[in-house]
Coordinates of C-alpha atoms in Angstrom, one line a residue:
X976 CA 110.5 113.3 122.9
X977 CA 111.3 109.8 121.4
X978 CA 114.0 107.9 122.4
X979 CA 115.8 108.0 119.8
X980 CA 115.8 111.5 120.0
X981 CA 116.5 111.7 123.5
X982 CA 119.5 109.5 122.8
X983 CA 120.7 112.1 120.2
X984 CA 120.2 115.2 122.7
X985 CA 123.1 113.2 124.7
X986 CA 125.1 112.3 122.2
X987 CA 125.3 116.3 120.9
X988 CA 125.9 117.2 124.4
X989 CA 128.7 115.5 124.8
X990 CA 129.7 116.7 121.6
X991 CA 128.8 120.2 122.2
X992 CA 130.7 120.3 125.9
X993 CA 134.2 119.3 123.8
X994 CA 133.6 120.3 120.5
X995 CA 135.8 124.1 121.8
X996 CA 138.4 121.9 122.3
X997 CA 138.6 118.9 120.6
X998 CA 137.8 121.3 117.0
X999 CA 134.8 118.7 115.8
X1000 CA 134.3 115.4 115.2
X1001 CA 137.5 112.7 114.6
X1002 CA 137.9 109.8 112.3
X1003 CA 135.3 110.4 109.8
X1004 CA 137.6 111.0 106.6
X1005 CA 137.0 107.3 105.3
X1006 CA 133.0 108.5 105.4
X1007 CA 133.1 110.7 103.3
X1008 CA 134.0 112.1 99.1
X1009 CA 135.2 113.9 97.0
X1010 CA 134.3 116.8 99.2
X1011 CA 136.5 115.1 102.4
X1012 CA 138.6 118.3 102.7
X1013 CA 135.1 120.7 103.0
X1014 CA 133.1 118.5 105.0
X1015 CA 135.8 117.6 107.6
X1016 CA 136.1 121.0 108.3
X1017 CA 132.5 122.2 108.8
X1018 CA 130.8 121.2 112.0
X1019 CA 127.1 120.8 110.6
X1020 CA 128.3 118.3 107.7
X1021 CA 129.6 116.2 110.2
X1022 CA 126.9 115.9 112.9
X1023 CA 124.9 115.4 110.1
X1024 CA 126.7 112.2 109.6
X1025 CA 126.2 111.1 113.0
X1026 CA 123.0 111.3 113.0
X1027 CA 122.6 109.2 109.4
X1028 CA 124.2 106.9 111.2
X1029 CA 122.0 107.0 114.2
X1030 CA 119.2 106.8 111.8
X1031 CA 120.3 103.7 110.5
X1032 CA 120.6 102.2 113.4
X1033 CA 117.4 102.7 114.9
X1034 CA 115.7 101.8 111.8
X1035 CA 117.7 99.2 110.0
X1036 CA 119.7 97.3 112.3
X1037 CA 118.6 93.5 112.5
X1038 CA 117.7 93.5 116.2
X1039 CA 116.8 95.9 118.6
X1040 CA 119.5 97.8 119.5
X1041 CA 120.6 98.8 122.8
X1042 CA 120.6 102.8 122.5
X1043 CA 122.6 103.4 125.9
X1044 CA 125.2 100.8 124.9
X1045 CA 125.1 103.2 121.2
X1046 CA 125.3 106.1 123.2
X1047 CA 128.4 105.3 125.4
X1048 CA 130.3 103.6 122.3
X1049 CA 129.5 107.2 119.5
X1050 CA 131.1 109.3 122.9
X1051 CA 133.9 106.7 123.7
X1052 CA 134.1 106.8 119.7
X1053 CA 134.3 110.9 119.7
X1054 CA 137.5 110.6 122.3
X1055 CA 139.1 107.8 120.4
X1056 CA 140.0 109.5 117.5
X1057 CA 142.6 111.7 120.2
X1058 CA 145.5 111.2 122.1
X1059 CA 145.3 108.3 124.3
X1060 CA 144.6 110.3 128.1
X1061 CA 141.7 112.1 126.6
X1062 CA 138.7 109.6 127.2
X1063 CA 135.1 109.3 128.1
X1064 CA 133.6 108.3 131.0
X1065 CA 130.8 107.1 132.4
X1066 CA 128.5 108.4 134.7
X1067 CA 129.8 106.0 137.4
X1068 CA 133.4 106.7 136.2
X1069 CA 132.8 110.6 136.2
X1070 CA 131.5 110.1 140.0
X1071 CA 134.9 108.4 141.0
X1072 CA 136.9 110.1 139.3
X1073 CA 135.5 113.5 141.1
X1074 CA 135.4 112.2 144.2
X1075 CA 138.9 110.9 143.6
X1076 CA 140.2 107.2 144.3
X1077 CA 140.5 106.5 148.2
X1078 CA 139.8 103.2 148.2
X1079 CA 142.1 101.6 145.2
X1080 CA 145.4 101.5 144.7
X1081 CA 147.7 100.6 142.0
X1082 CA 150.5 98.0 141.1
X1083 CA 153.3 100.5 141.1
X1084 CA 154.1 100.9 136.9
X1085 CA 153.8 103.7 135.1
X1086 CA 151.2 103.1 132.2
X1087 CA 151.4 104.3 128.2
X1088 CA 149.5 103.2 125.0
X1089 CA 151.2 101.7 122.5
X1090 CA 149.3 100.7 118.5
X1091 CA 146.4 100.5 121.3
X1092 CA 148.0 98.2 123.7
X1093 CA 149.1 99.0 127.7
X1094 CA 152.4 99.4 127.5
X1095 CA 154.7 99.2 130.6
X1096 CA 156.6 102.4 130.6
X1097 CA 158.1 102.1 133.9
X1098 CA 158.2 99.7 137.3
X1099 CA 158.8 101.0 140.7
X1100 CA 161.7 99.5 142.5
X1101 CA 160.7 97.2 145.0
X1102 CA 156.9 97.9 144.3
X1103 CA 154.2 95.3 143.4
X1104 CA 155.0 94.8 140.0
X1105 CA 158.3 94.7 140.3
X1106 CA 157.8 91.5 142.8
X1107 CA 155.5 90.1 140.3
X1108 CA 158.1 90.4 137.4
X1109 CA 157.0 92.7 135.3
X1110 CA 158.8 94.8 133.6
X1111 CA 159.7 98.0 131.4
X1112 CA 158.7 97.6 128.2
X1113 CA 156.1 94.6 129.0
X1114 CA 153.1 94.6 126.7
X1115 CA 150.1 93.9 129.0
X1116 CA 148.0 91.7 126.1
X1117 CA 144.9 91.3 129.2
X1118 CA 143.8 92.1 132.1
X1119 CA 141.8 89.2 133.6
X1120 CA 139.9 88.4 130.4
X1121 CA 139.7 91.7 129.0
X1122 CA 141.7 92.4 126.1
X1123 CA 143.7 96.2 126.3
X1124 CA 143.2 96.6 122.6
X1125 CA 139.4 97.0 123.3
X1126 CA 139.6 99.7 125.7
X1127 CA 140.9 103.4 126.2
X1128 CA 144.0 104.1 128.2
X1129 CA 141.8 105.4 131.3
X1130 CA 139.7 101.9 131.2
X1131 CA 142.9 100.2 131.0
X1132 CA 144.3 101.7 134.2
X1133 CA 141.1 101.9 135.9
X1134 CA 141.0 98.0 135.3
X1135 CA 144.4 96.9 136.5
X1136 CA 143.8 99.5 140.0
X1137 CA 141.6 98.1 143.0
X1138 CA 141.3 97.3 146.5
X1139 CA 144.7 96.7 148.4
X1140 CA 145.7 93.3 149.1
X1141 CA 143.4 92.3 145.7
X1142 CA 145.1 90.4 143.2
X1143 CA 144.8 91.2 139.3
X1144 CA 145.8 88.6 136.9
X1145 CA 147.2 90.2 133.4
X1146 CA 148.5 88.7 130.2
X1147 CA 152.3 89.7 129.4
X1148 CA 153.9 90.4 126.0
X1149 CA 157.5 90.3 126.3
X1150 CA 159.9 90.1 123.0
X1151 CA 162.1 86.9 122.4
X1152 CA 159.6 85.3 125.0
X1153 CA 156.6 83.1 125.0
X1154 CA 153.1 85.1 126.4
X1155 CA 153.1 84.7 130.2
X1156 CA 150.5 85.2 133.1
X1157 CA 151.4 87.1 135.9
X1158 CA 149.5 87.3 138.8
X1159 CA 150.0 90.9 141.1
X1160 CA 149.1 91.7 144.8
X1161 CA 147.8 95.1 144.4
X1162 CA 149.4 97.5 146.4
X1163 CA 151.4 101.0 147.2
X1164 CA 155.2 101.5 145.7
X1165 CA 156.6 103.7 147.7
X1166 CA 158.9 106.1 145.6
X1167 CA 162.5 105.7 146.2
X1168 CA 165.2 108.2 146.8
X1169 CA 167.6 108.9 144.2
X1170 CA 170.8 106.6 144.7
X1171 CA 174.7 108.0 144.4
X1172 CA 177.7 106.5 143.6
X1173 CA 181.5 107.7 142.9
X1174 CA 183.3 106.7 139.8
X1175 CA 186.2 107.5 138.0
X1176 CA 187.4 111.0 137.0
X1177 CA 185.8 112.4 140.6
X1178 CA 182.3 111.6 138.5
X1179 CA 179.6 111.6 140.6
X1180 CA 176.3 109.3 139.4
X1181 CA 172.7 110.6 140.5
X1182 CA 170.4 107.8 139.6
X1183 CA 166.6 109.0 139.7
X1184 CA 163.6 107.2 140.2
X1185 CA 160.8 109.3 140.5
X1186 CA 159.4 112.7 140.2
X1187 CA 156.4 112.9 142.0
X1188 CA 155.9 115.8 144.5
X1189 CA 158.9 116.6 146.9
X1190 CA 161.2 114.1 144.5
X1191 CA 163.0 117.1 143.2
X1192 CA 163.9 117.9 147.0
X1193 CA 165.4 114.0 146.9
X1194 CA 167.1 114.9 144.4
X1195 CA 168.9 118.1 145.6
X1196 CA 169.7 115.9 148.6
X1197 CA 171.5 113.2 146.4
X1198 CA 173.4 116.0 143.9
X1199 CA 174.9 117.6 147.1
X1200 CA 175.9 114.1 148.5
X1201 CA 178.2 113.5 145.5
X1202 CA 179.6 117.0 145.9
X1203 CA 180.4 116.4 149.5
X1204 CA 182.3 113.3 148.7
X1205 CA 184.5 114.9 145.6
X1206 CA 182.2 115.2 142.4
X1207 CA 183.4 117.5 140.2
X1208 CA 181.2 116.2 137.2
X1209 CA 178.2 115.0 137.8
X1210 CA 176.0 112.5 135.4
X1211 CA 172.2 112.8 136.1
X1212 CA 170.4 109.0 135.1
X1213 CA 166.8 109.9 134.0
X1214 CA 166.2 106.2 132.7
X1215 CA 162.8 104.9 133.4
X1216 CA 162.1 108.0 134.5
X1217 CA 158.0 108.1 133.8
X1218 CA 155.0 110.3 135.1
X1219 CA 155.4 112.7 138.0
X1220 CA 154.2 116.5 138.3
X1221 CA 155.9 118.8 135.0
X1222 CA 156.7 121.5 138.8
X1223 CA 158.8 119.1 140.1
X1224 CA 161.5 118.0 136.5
X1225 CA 161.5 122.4 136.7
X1226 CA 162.8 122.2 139.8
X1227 CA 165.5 119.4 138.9
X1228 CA 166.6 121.4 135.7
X1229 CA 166.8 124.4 137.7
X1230 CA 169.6 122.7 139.9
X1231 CA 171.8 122.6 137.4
X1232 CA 170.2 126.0 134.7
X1233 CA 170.3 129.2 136.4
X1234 CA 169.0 131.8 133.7
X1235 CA 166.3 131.7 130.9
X1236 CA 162.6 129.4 130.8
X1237 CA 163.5 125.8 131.7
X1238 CA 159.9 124.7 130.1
X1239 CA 156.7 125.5 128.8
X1240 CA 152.8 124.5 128.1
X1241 CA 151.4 124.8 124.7
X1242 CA 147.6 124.9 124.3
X1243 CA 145.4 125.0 120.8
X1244 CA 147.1 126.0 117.9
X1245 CA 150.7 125.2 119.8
X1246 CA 150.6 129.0 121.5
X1247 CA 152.4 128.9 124.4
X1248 CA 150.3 129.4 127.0
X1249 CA 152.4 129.4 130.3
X1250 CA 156.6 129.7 130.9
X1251 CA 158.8 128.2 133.8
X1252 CA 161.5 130.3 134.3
X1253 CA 164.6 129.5 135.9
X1254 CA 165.7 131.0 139.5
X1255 CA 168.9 131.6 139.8
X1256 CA 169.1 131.2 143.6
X1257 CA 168.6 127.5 143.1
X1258 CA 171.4 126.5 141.2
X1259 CA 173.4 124.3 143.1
X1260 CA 175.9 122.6 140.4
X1261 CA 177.5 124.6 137.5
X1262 CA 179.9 121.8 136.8
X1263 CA 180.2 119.5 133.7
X1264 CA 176.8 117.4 133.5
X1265 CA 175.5 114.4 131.4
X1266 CA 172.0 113.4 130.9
X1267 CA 171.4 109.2 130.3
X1268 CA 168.1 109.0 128.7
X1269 CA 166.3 105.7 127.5
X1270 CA 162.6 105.3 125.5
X1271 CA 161.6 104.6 129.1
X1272 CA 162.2 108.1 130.1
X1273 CA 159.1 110.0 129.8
X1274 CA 156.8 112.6 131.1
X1275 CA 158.4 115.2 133.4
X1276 CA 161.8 114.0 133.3
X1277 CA 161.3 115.3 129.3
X1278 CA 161.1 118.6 130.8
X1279 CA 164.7 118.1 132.0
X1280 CA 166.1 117.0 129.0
X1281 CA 164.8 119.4 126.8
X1282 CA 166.1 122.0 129.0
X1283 CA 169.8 120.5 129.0
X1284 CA 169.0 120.0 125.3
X1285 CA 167.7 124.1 124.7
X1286 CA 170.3 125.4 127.3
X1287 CA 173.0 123.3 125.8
X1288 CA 174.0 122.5 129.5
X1289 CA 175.4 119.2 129.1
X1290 CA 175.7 116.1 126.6
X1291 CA 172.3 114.0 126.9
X1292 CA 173.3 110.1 126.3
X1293 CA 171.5 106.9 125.6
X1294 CA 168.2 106.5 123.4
X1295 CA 165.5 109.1 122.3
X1296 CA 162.9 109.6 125.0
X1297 CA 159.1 108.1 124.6
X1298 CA 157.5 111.8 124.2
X1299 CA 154.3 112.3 126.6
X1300 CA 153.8 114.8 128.9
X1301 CA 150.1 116.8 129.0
X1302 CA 147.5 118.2 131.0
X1303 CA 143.8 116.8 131.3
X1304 CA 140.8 118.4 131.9
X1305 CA 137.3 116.8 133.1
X1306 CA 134.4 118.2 131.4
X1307 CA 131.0 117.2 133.2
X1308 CA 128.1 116.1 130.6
X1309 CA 124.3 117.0 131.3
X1310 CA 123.8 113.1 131.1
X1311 CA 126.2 112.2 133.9
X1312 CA 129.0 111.0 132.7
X1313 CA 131.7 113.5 131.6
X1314 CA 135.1 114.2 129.1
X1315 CA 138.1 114.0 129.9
X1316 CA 140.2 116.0 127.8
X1317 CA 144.2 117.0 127.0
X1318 CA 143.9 120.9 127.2
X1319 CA 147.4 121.2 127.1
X1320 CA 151.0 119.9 126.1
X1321 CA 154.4 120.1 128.4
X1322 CA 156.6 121.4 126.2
X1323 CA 160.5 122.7 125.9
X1324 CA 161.8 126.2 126.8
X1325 CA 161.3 127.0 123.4
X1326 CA 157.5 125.5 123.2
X1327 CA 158.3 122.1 120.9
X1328 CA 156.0 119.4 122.5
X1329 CA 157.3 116.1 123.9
X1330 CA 154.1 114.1 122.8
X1331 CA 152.4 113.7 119.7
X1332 CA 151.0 111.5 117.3
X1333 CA 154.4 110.6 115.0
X1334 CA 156.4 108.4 117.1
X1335 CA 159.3 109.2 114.4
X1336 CA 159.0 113.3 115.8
X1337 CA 158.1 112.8 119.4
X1338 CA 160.6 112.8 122.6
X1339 CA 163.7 114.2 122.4
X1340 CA 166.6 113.0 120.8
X1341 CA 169.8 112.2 122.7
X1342 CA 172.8 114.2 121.5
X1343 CA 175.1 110.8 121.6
X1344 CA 173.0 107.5 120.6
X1345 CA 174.0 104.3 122.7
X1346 CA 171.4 102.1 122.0
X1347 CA 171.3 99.2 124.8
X1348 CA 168.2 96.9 123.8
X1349 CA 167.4 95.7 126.9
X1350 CA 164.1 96.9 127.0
X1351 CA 161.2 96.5 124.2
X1352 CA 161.2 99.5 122.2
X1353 CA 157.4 100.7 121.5
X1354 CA 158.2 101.7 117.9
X1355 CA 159.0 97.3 117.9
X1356 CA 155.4 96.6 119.4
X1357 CA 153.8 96.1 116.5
X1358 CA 156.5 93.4 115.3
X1359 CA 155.9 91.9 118.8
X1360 CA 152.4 91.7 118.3
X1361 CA 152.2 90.6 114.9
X1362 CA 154.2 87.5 115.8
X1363 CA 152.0 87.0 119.2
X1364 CA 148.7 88.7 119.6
X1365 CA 145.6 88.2 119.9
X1366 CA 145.8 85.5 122.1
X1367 CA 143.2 83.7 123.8
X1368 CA 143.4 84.7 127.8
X1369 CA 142.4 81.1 128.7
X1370 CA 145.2 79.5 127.2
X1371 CA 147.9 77.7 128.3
X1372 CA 150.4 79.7 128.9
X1373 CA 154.2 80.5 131.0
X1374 CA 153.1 80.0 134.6
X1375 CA 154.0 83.5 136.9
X1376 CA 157.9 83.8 136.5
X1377 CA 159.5 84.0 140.1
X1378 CA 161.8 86.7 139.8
X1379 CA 166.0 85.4 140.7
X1380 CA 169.2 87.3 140.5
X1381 CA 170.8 87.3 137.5
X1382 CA 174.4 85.5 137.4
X1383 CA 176.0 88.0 135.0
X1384 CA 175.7 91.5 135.4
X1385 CA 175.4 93.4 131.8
X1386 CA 177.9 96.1 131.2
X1387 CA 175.6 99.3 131.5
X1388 CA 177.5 100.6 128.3
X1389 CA 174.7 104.1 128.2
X1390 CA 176.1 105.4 131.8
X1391 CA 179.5 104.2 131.0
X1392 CA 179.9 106.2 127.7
X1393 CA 178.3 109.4 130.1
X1394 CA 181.0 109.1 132.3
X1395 CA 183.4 109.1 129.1
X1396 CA 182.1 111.7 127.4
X1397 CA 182.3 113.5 131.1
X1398 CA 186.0 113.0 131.7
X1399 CA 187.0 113.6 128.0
X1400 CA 189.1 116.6 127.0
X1401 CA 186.1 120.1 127.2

């Protein structure tokens, strides 16, 4: 067999191990005519066009081409064209990712994509990053000299991870501020334990960090703590909130929601294809709640806010969530390298995704607004980066900020109009 044919046996089998899933090929509408509608939808039209392509390449590209480089880029290309945690990967990246990721660590942030940039979703308290400076909402422009907008999410991630104690340099984006390098001492971020405090109208505040495994257990802890000292109402702070296991927001809502599914998954064709219901044995608060939600909140703290939201269990304050939430699953390839694909959504007890591709329909919408603007919005990216990207990474730029207290403390107006709406007249 040729090479070139060779190379097109492993570009169809990577095709072929997603195509179930991913329903055929993406991003070939501006290819094609009048017939768009008719060839998008049949699976033979549009390998065919691959392989014109292909053809083209190998016979009428200027230099000789480098076939494995073609070969990664058509996969990496196939995956592109989908949400941004479903990716390609390598055969060296398939190998570490199966074998799982012993020997790097992170910076402790939570990462999204944003018009094809990392985006800053959240910072762990006292972690790494948070050190370093960086914070929610930060558009990471580089990483060392690599530009984000040239890589998939995974790469992106994969690039700002490595050995502990190891330093990664990246490139910040920050509105109403000039580009910046920061420098970050990779590391672990431990996650922190909800905090409490009293205030007026025996209101108890739960503020939550995380939701990674055993969090929700933190956060039964910290809900009976304020109940101990008085709370009769109880305002549950979900800002920031990103990542963590869609098991462990269930068990948060089901604090609070005794009866009914607190959340869902929806596969192909938005069936639903698996139901968390609620137990009533672990309710431990049936008092007046409030949700504070920001675009920061994202992931499995979702799940809790569309279950207040579905439930009607209490007023949900603040700013309209990001919208992610999903599962992945890795695909192995004949050739070595494998996909890694979104099987499935985490959706609401009724089975409407948080995430999607309209960033005017996804996340949930509070049921009082209180915009607060302290944090770059990613529907305002593209404003950000029209007025500073791309940059060269070798330019002068903001040396690494050192992070000081700030003199004046800004009225958190989102958990103070919680607490009103809490102590209000029912």
């Amino acid at each position: 067999m040729s090479f070139r044919g060779k190379l097109w046996v492993l570009i169809l089998s990577g095709v072929i191990a997603g195509y179930a899933v991913i329903g055929g090929l993406p991003a070939v509408g501006s290819l094609l005519t009048a017939n768009a509608q008719q060839t998008v939808n049949d699976p033979n039209a549009q390998l065919k066009i691959v392989e014109s392509v292909l053809d083209h390449i190998q016979n009428d590209y200027v230099d000789i081409p480098d076939m494995e480089k073609v070969r990664v880029g058509a996969l990496r290309g196939l995956t592109s064209g989908l949400d941004p945690y479903s990716s390609y990967l390598t055969p060296e990246q398939a190998a570490e990712y199966t074998a799982g990721k012993a020997d790097k660590t992170g910076i402790g942030a939570e990462f999204a994509s944003v018009s094809g940039y990392l985006y800053v979703l959240s910072v762990a308290k006292g972690g790494p990053a948070d050190k370093a400076g960086i914070k929610n909402g930060d558009v990471i422009e580089y990483i060392g000299s690599k530009a984000t907008r040239d890589v998939q999410l995974y790469d992106a991630i994969h690039l700002v991870e490595g050995e502990p104690g190891s330093v990664v340099t990246l490139r910040v984006l920050r509105s109403g501020e000039k580009p910046q390098t920061i420098k970050v001492t990779r590391g672990e971020a431990k996650a922190q334990a909800p905090e409490t405090k009293m205030e007026s109208g025996r209101t108890g505040v739960v503020k939550v960090f995380s939701l990674d495994k055993g969090q929700a257990e933190r956060v039964r802890e910290a809900v009976n703590a304020v109940v101990k000292q008085g709370a009769q109402k109880i305002v549950l702070d979900l800002r920031a909130v990103a990542g963590g296991s869609l098991e462990e927001g269930v068990k948060v809502a089901n604090l609070f929601i005794g009866s009914g599914a607190l959340a869902t998954e929806v596969g192909k064709d938005n069936k639903i294809t698996k139901t968390y219901s609620a137990d009533p044995s672990q309710v431990i608060f049936e008092g007046k709640t409030a949700l504070v939600t920001n675009i920061n909140t994202a992931g499995a703290s979702e799940a809790i806010v569309a279950a207040f939201a579905d439930h009607k269990r209490g007023a949900i304050v603040g700013e309209r969530t990001f919208g992610a939430g999903s599962d992945q699953k890795f695909f192995p390839l004949s050739a070595g390298g494998g996909l890694l694909l979104t099987v499935a959504k985490w959706a609401s007890p009724t089975g409407v995704p948080f995430f999607g591709e309209d960033r005017n329909s996804i996340g949930i919408k509070p049921s009082i607004e209180v915009k607060r603007g302290d944090t770059q919005d990613p529907d305002e990216v593209d404003t950000l980066l029209d007025k500073t990207a791309p940059q060269d990474p070798n330019q002068q730029v903001a040396p690494t900020p050192t992070p000081t207290p700030k003199p004046v403390v800004r009225e958190d107006i989102q958990l103070k109009k919680a607490i009103e709406v809490l102590n209000s007249a029912a």
